[in-house]
Coordinates of C-alpha atoms and ligand atoms in Angstrom, one line a residue:
X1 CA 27.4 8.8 74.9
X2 CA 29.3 6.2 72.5
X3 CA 31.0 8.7 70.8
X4 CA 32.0 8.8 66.9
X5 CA 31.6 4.8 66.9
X6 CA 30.8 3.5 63.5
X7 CA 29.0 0.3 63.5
X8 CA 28.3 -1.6 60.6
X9 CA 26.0 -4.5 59.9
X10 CA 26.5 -6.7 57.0
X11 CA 25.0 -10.6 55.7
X12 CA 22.8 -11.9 53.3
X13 CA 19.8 -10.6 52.0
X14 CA 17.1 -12.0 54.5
X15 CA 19.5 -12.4 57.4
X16 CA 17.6 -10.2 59.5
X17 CA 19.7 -6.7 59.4
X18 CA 17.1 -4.4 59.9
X19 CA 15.2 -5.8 62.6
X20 CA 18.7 -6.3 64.4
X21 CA 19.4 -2.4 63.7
X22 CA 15.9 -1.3 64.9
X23 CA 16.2 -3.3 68.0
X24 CA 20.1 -1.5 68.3
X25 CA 18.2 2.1 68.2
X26 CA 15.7 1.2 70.4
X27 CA 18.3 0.2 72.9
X28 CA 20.8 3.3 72.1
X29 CA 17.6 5.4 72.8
X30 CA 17.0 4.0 76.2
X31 CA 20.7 4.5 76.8
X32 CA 20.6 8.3 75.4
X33 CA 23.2 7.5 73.2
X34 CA 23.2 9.9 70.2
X35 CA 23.2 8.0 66.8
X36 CA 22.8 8.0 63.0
X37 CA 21.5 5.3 61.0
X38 CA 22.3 4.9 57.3
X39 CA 21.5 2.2 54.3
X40 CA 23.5 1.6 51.6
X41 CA 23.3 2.1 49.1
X42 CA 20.9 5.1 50.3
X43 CA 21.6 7.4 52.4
X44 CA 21.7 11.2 51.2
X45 CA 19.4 12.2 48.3
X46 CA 22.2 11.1 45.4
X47 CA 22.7 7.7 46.7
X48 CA 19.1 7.1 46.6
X49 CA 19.0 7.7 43.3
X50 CA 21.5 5.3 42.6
X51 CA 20.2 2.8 44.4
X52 CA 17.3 2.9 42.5
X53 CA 19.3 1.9 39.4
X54 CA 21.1 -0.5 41.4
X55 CA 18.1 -2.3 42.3
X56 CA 15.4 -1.9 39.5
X57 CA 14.9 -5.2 37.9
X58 CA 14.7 -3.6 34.3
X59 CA 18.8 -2.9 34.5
X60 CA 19.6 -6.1 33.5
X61 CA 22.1 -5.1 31.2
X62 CA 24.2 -3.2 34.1
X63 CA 27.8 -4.9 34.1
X64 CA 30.0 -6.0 37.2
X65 CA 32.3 -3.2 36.9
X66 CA 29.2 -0.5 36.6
X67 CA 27.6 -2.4 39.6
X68 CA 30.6 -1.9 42.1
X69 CA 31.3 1.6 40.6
X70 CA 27.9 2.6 41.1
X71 CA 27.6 1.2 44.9
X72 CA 31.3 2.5 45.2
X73 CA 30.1 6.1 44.0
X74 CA 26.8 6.2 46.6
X75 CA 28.9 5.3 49.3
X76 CA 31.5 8.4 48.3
X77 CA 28.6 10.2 49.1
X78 CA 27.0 9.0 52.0
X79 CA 30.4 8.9 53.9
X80 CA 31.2 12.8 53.0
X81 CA 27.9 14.1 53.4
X82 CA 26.3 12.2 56.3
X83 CA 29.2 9.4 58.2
X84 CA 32.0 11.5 58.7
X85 CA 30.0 14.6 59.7
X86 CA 28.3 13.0 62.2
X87 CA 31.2 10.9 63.4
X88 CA 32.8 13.6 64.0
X89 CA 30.3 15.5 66.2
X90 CA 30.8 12.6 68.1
X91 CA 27.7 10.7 67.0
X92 CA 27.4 7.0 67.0
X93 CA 26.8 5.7 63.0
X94 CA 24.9 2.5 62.8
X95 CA 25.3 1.2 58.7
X96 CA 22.8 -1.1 57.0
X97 CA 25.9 -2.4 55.1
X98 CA 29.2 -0.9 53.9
X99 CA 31.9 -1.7 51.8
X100 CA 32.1 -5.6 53.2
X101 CA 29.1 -5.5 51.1
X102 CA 31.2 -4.5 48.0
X103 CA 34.1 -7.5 49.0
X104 CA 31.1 -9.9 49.9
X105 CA 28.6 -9.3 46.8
X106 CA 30.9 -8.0 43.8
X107 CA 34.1 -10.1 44.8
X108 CA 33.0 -13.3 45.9
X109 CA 29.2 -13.2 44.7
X110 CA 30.5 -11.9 40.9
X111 CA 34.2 -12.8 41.0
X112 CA 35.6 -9.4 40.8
X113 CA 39.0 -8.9 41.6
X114 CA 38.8 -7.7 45.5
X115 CA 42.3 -5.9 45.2
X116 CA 40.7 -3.7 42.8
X117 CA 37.3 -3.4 44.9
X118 CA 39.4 -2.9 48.3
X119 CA 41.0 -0.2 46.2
X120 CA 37.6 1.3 44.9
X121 CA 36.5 1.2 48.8
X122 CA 39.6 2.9 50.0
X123 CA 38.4 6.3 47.6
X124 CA 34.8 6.1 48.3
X125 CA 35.4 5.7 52.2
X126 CA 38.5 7.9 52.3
X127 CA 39.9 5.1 54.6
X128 CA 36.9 5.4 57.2
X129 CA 37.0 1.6 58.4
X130 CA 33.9 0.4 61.2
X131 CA 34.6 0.3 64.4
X132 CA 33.0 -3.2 64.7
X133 CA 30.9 -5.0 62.3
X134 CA 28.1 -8.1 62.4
X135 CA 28.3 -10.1 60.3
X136 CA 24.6 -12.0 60.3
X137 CA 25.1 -15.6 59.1
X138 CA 22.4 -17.5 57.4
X139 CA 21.5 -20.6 55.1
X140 CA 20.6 -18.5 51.7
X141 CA 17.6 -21.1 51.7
X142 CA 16.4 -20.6 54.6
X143 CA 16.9 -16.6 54.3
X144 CA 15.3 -16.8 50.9
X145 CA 12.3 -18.6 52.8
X146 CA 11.7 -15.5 54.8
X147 CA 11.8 -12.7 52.2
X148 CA 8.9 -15.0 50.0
X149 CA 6.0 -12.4 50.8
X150 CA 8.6 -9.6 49.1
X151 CA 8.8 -9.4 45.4
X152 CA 12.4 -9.8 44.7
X153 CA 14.7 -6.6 43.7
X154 CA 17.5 -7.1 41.2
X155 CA 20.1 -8.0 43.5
X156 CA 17.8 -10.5 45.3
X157 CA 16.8 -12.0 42.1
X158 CA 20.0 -14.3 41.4
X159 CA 20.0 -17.4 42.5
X160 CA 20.4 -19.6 45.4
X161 CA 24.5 -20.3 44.3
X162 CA 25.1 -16.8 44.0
X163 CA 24.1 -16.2 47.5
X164 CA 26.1 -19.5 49.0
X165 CA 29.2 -17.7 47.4
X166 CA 28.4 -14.7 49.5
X167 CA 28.1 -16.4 52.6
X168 CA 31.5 -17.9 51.7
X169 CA 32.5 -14.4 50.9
X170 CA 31.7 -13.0 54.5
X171 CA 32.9 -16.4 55.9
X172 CA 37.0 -15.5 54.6
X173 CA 35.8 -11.6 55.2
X174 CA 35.5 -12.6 58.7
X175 CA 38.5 -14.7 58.9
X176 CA 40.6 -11.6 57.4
X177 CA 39.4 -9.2 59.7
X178 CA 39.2 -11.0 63.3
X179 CA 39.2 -7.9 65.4
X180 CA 36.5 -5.6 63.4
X181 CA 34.3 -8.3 62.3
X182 CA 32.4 -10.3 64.5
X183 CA 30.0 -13.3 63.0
X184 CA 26.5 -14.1 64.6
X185 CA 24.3 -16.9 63.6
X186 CA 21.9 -14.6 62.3
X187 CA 19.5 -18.5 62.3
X188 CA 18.8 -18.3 66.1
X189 CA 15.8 -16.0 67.4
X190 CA 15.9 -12.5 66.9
X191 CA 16.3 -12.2 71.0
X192 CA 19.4 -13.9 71.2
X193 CA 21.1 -12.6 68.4
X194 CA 20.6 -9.0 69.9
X195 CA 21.2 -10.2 73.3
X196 CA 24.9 -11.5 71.8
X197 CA 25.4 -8.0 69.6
X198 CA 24.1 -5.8 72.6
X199 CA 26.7 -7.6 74.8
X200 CA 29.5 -7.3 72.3
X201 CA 28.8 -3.6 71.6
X202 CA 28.8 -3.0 75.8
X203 CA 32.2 -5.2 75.8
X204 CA 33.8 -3.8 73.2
X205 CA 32.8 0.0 74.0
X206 CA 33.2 -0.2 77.8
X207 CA 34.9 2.6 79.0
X208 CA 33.7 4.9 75.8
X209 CA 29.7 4.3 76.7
X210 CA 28.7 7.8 79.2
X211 CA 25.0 8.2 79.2
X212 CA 23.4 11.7 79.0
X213 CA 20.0 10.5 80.9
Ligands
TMP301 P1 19.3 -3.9 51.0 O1 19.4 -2.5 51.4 O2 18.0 -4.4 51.0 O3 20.3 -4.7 51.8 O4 19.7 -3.9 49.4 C1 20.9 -3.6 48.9 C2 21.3 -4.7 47.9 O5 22.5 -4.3 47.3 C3 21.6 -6.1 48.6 O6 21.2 -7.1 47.7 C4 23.1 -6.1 48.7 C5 23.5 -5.3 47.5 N1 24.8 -4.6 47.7 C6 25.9 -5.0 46.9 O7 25.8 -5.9 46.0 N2 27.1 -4.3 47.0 C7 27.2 -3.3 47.9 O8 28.3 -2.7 48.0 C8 26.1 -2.9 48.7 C9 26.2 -1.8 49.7 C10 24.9 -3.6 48.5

């Protein structure tokens, strides 16, 4: 078992998360590795709620502040109810985004102040920090490209520059945190890029991987 790990993955929209997470269960499942996978914002029955308001196109008139409050407030409630629960039973946590996403998005996508948001993050997580995170790095246009045959949410709906500023944003993230926060180019096939997180997962979590089967 990989016990009480949390991993997170993080990037652009279109970067190929979720196929990179499915491919990460299918291989923890193999291993008999007891996990949890969560999205945010999502997670538990309030923070789907709010994601809907976070992501239905009519909320155009939802402010910066309210944004990051709202995705700050889901998260509260996804890491009481479901992440620290199951982290502590010893489950492995795999996180379709956390609060990088806050930094990335709100901070360098809006131009929040990230004190403030690190703050925010610090009482919705009560401190809970990943054990590692991917960090899936793509050219917005060609990312954009691959989410055409989707109609866009309200997130996904800004533009092309809002996007480069988040890809800058996980860029300095990176930089910041060197020894939680790994960045893959999330442009090669989807083979290699699991091949590279499966091996950094089995590297980083030698001694802590027992399997059950
Ligand atoms: P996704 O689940 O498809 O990735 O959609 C979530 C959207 O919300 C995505 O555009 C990223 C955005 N987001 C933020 O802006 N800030 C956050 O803190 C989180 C968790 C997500």
């Amino acid at each position: 078992m990989l016990v009480g790990k949390l991993i997170t993955f993080e990037g652009i929209d279109g970067s190929g998360k979720s196929t990179q997470i499915q491919l990460l269960e299918a291989e923890f499942e193999k291993m008999g590795i007891t996990y949890q996978t969560f999205r945010e914002p999502g997670g538990t029955g309030l923070s789907e709620k709010i994601r809907e308001i976070l992501l239905d196109k009519d909320n155009i008139e939802l402010y910066s502040n309210a944004e990051s409050l709202l995705f700050a407030a889901a998260r509260a409630q996804l890491t009481v109810e479901q992440i620290k629960p199951a982290i502590a039973k010893g489950e492995c946590v795999i996180c379709d985004r956390f609060t990088d996403s806050t930094i990335a998005y709100q901070g360098y996508g809006r131009g929040l102040n990230i004190k403030n948001l690190e703050m925010i993050n610090n009482i919705a997580t009560e401190g809970l920090t990943p054990d590692i995170t991917f960090i899936l790095d793509i050219d917005p246009e060609k990312a954009s490209e691959r989410m055409k045959a989707e109609a866009p949410d309200r997130m996904e709906s800004a533009g092309i520059d809002f996007f480069q500023k988040i890809r800058q944003g996980y860029h300095q993230i990176m930089e910041q945190n060197q020894s939680r926060c790994i960045l893959i180019n999330g442009e090669q096939s989807q083979e290699n890029v699991f091949k590279e997180i499966n091996q950094l997962i089995m590297k980083r979590f030698k001694g802590e991987l027992v399997c059950s089967n």
